[in-house]
Coordinates of C-alpha atoms (C1' of nucleotides) in Angstrom, one line a residue:
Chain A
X10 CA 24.9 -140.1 -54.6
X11 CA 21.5 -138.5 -55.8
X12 CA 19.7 -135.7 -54.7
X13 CA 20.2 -134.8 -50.6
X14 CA 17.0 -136.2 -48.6
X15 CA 16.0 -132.9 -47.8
X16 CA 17.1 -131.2 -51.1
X17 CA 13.8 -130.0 -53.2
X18 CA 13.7 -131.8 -56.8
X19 CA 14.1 -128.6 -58.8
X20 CA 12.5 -128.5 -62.0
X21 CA 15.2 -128.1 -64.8
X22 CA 14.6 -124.7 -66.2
X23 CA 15.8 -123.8 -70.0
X24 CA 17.6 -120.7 -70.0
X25 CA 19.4 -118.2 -72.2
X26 CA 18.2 -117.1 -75.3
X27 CA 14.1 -117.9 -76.3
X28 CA 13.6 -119.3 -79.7
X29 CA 10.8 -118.3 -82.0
X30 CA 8.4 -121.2 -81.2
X31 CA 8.9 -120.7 -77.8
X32 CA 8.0 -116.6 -78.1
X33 CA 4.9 -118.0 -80.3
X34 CA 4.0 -120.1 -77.2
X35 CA 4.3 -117.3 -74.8
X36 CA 2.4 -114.8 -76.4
X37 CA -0.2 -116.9 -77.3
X38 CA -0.9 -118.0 -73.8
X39 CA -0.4 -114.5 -72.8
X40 CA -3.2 -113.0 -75.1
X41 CA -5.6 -115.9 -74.9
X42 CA -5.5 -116.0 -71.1
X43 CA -3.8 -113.6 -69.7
X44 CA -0.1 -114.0 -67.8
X45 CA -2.2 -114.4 -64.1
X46 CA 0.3 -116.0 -61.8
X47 CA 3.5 -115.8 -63.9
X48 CA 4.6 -118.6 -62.3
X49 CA 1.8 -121.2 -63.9
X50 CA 2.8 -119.7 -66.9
X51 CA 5.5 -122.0 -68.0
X52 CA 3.4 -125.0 -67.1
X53 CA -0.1 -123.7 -69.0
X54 CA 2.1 -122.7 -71.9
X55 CA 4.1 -125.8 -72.1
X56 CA 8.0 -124.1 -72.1
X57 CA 10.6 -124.8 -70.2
X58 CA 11.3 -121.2 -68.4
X59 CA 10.4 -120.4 -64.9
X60 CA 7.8 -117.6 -64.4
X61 CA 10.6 -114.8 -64.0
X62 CA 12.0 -115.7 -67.0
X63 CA 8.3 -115.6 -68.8
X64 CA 7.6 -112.4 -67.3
X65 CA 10.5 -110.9 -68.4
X66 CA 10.6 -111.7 -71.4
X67 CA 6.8 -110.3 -72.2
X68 CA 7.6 -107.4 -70.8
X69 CA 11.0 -106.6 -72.5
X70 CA 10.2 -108.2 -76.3
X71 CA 6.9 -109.7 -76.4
X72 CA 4.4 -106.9 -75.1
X73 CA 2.4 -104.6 -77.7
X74 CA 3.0 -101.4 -78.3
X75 CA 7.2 -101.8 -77.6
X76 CA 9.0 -99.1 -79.3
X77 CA 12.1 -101.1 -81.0
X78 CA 15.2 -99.1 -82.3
X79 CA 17.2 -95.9 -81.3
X80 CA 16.1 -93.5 -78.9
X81 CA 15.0 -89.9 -79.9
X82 CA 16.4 -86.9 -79.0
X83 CA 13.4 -86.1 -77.1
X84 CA 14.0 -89.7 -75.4
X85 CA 17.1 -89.0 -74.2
X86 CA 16.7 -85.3 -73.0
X87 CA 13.3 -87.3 -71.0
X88 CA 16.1 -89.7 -69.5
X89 CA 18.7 -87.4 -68.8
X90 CA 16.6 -85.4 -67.0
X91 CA 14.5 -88.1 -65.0
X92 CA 17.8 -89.7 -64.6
X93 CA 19.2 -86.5 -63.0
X94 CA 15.8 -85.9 -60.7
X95 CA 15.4 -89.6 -59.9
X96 CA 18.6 -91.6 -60.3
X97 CA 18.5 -95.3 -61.6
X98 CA 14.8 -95.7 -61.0
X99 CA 14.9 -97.4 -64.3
X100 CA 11.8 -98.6 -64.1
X101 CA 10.1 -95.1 -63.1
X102 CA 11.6 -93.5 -65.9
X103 CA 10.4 -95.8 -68.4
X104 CA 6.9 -95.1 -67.1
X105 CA 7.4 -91.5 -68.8
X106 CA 8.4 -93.6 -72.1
X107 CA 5.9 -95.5 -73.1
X108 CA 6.9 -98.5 -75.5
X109 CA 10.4 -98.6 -74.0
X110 CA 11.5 -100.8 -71.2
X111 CA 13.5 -99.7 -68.0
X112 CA 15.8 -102.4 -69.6
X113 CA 16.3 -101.2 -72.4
X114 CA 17.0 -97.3 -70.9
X115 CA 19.2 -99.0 -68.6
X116 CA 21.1 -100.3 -71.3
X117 CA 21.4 -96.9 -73.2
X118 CA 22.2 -95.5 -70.3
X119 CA 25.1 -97.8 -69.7
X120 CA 26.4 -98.0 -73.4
X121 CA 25.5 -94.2 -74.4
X122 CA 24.3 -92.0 -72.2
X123 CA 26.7 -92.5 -69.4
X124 CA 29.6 -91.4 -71.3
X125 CA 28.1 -88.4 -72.4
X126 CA 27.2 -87.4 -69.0
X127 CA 31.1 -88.1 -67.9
X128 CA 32.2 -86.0 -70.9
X129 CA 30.5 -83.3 -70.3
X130 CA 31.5 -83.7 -66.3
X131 CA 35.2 -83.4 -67.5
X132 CA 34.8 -80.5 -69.7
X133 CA 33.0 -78.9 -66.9
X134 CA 35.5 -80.0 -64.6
X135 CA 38.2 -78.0 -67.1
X136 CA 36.7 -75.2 -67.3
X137 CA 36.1 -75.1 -63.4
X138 CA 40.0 -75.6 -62.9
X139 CA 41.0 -73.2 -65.3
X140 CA 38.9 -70.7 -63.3
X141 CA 40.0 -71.5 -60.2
X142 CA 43.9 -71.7 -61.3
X143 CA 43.7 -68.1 -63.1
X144 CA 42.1 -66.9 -59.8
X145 CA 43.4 -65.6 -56.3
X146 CA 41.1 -63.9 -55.0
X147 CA 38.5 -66.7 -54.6
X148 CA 36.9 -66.3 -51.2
X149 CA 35.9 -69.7 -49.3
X150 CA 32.4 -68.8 -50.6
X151 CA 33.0 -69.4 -54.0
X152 CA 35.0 -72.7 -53.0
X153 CA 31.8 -73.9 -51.9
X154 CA 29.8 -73.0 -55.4
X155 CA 32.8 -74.8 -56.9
X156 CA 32.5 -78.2 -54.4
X157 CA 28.7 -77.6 -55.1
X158 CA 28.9 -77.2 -58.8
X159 CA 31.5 -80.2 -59.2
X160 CA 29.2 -82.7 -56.5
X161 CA 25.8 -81.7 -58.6
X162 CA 27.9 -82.5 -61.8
X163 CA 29.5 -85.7 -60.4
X164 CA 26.2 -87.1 -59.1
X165 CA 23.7 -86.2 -61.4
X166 CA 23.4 -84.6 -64.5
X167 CA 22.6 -81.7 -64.8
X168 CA 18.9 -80.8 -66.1
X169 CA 19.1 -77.1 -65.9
X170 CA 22.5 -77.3 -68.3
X171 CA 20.7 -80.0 -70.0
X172 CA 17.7 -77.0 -70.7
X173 CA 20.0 -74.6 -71.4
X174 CA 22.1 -76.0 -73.8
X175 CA 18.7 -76.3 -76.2
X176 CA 18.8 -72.2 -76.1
X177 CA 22.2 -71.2 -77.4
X178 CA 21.6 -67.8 -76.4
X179 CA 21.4 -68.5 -72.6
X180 CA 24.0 -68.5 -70.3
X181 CA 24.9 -72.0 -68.8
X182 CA 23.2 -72.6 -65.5
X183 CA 24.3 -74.8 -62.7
X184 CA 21.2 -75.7 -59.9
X185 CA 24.4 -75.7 -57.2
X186 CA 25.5 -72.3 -58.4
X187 CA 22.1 -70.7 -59.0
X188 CA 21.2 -71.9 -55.4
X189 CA 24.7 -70.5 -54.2
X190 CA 23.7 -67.5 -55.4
X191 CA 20.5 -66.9 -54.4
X192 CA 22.0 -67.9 -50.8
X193 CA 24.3 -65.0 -51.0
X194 CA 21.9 -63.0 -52.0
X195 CA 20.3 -63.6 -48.2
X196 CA 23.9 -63.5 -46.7
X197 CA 23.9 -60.1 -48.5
X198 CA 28.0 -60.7 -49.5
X199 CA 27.6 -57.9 -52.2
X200 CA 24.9 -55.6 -54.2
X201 CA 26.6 -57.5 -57.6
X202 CA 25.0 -61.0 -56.0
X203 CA 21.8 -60.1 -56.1
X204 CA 22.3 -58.1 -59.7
X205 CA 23.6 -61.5 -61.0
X206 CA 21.5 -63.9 -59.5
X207 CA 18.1 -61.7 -60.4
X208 CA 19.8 -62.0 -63.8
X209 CA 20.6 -65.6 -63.6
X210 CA 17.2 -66.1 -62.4
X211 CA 15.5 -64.2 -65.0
X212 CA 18.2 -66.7 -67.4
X213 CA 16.1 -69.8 -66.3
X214 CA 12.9 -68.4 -66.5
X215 CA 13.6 -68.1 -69.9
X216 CA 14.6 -71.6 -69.7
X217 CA 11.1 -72.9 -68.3
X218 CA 9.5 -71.1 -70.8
X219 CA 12.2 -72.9 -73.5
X220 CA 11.2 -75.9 -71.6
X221 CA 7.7 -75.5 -71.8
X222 CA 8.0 -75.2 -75.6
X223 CA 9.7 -78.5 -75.6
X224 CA 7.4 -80.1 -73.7
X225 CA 4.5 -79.0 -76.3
X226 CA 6.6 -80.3 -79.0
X227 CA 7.4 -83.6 -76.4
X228 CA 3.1 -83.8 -76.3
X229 CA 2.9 -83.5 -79.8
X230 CA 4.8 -85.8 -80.8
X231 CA 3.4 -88.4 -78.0
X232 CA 0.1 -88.1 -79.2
X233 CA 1.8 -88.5 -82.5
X234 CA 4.3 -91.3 -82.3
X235 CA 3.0 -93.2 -78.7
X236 CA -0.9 -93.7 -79.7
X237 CA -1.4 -91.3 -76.9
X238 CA -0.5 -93.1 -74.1
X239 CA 0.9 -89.9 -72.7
X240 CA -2.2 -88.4 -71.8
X241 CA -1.9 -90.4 -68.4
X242 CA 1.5 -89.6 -68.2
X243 CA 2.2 -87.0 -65.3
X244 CA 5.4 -86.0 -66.3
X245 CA 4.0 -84.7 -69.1
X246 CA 0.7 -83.4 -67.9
X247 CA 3.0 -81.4 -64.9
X248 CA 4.1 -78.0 -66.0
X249 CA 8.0 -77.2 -66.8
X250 CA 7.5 -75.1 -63.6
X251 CA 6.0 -78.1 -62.0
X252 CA 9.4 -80.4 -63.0
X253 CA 11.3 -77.2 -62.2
X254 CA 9.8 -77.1 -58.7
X255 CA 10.1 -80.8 -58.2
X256 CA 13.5 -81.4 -59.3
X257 CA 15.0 -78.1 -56.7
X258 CA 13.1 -80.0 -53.9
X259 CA 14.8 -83.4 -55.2
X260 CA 17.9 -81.6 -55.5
X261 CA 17.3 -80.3 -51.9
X262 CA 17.4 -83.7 -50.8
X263 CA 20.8 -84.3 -52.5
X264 CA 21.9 -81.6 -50.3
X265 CA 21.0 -83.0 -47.5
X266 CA 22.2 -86.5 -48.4
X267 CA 25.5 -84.7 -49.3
X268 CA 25.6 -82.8 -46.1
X269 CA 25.3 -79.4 -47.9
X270 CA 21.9 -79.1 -46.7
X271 CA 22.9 -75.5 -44.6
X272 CA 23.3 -74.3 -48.1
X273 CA 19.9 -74.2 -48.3
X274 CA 19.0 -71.5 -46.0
X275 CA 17.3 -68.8 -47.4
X276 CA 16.4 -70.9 -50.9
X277 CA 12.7 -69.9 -51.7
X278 CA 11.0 -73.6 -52.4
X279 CA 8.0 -71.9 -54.0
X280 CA 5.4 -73.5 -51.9
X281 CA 4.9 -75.5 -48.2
X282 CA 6.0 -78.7 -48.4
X283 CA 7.2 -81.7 -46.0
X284 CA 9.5 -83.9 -46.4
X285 CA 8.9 -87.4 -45.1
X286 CA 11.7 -90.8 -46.2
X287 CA 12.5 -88.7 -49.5
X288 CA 9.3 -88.2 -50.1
X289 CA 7.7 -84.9 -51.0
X290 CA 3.9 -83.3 -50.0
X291 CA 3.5 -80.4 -51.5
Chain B
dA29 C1' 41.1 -114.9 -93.6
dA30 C1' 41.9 -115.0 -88.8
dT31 C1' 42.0 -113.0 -84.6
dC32 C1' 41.4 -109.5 -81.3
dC33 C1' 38.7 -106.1 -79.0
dG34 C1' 35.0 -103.1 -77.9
dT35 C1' 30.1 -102.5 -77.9
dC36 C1' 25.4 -103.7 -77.4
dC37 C1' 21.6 -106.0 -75.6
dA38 C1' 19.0 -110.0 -73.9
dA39 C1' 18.7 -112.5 -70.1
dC40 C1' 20.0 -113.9 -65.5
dC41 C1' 20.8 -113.2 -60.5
dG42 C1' 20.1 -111.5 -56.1
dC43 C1' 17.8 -108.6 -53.2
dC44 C1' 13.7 -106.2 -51.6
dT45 C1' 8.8 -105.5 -50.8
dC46 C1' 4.3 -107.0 -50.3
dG47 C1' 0.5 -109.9 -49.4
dG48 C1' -1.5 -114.2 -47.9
dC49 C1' -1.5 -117.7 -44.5
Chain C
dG27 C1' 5.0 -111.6 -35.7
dG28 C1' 7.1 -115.0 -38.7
dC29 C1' 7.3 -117.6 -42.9
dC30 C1' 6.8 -118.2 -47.7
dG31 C1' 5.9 -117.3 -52.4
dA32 C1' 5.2 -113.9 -56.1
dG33 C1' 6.3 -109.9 -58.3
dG34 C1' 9.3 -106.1 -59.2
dC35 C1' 13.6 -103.9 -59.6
dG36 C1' 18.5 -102.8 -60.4
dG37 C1' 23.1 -104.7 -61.2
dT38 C1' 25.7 -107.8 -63.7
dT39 C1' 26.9 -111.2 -67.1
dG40 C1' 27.7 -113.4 -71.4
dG41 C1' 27.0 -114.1 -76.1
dA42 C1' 26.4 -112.0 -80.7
dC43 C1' 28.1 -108.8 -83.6
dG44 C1' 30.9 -105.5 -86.1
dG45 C1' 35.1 -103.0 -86.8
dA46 C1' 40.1 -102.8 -86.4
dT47 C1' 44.4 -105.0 -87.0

DNA sequence: AATCCGTCCAACCGCCTCGGC
DNA sequence: GGCCGAGGCGGTTGGACGGAT
């Protein structure tokens, strides 16, 4: 029996949990030399691991400057709403939160977050049924802000709501039904359209301009609690209008993903832009 | 006290991209 | 252009832990 003739001798490679001594090894190495080629690592730093599992493990526990223990509230408004605009680019929205790992969001995500965002989906989802239930008179229009509404609120959560809900005095704000609206406003279905979504519009200026005061208060407290490490940070150095105008053209993309991109027409994108593989150039 | 069950989180796995040859 | 290795990323797994029964 034995290994096959043409069967590579692979090194045995500990795994599962790292014991203290073997941290202490690792970041030793690490700070005297550098991690280089992670793959020499193991062998410079005498452990057992392959180079993934070095790598990994300096970036998720052994790195400086790791924030340990429970998310903010300002955390998690950051990851809702990255999470909305980008998805589970884990690893792009850690880069807005410095000390945490895309691991570690991913697994807040998973454990927490994710169930919030499907709770609030279903009571949206009530509400949206009770609506359509108690009315006849829908038109096939407003079916389509309620597919809209329900596909932005299944796919993503929702940033705008996310805003809005900081502001108890605002009304609640859907990106699908503020875009609806501002498309019937071009369609010209009705003088009330255009009253509600100048109102509705006016409603999430207010909300940038809430926004914007969180994002001072998100600043502060990076140069604060983070050692600064925000001042590179272009999430934060982008205005609210900036992250506004961003996550319409991301959401624009969803559209068109989703198929609903002829909802589009007549959406004002506040600036040229072109679109190339999901990409924007603004 | 023992067992079950759900949650959390560290770590692994597989895939993709990129750069060097 | 193809191959290979390294690095990076997201999905998944499995063990530790705590609360419920």
């Amino acid at each position: 029996m034995g290994l096959q003739p043409l069967e590579k001798a692979k090194p045995k490679y500990k795994k599962g949990l790292w014991s203290p001594e073997e941290d202490n090894k690792l970041k030793n190495h690490i700070v005297k030399h550098g991690h280089g080629c992670w793959s020499s690592v193991p062998i410079k730093a005498g452990l057992q691991r392959n180079g993934k599992s070095c790598r990994l493990r300096w970036i998720n526990y052994l790195r400086p400057g790791l924030k340990r223990g429970l998310f903010c509230k300002q955390e998690e408004e950051t990851i809702l709403s990255l999470h909305q605009m980008l998805g589970n680019k884990w690893s792009q929205i850690a880069h807005h939160l410095p000390g945490r790992t895309d691991n570690e969001i991913k697994n807040y995500w998973h454990s927490y977050l994710k169930k919030k965002v499907t709770k609030e989906m279903e009571s949206h989802e009530q509400v949206h049924h009770a609506t359509s239930s108690s009315s006849e008179t829908m038109d096939s229009s407003s079916h389509t802000v309620q597919n809209l509404a329900t596909q932005g609120t299944h796919n993503n959560y929702n940033f705008t709501n996310e805003v809005a809900c900081q502001s108890s005095s605002l009304p609640k704000l859907l990106f699908a039904e503020w875009l609806t609206l501002d498309h019937e406003q071009c369609g010209g279905n009705s003088a009330n359209s255009y009253d509600e979504s100048l109102a509705l519009k006016n409603g999430f200026d207010n909300q940038i301009s809430s926004f914007q005061e969180s994002a001072t208060v998100h600043d502060t407290l990076s140069q604060g609690l983070f050692g600064g490490d925000y001042h590179n940070d272009s999430l934060i150095h982008n205005s609210a209008s900036e992250m506004y105008n961003n996550s319409r053209l991301k959401f624009g993309t969803t559209m068109e993903e989703s198929g609903f991109i002829h909802c589009m027409a007549g959406v004002d994108f506040s600036g040229n832009f072109n679109m190339s593989n999901d990409t924007m150039y603004i």
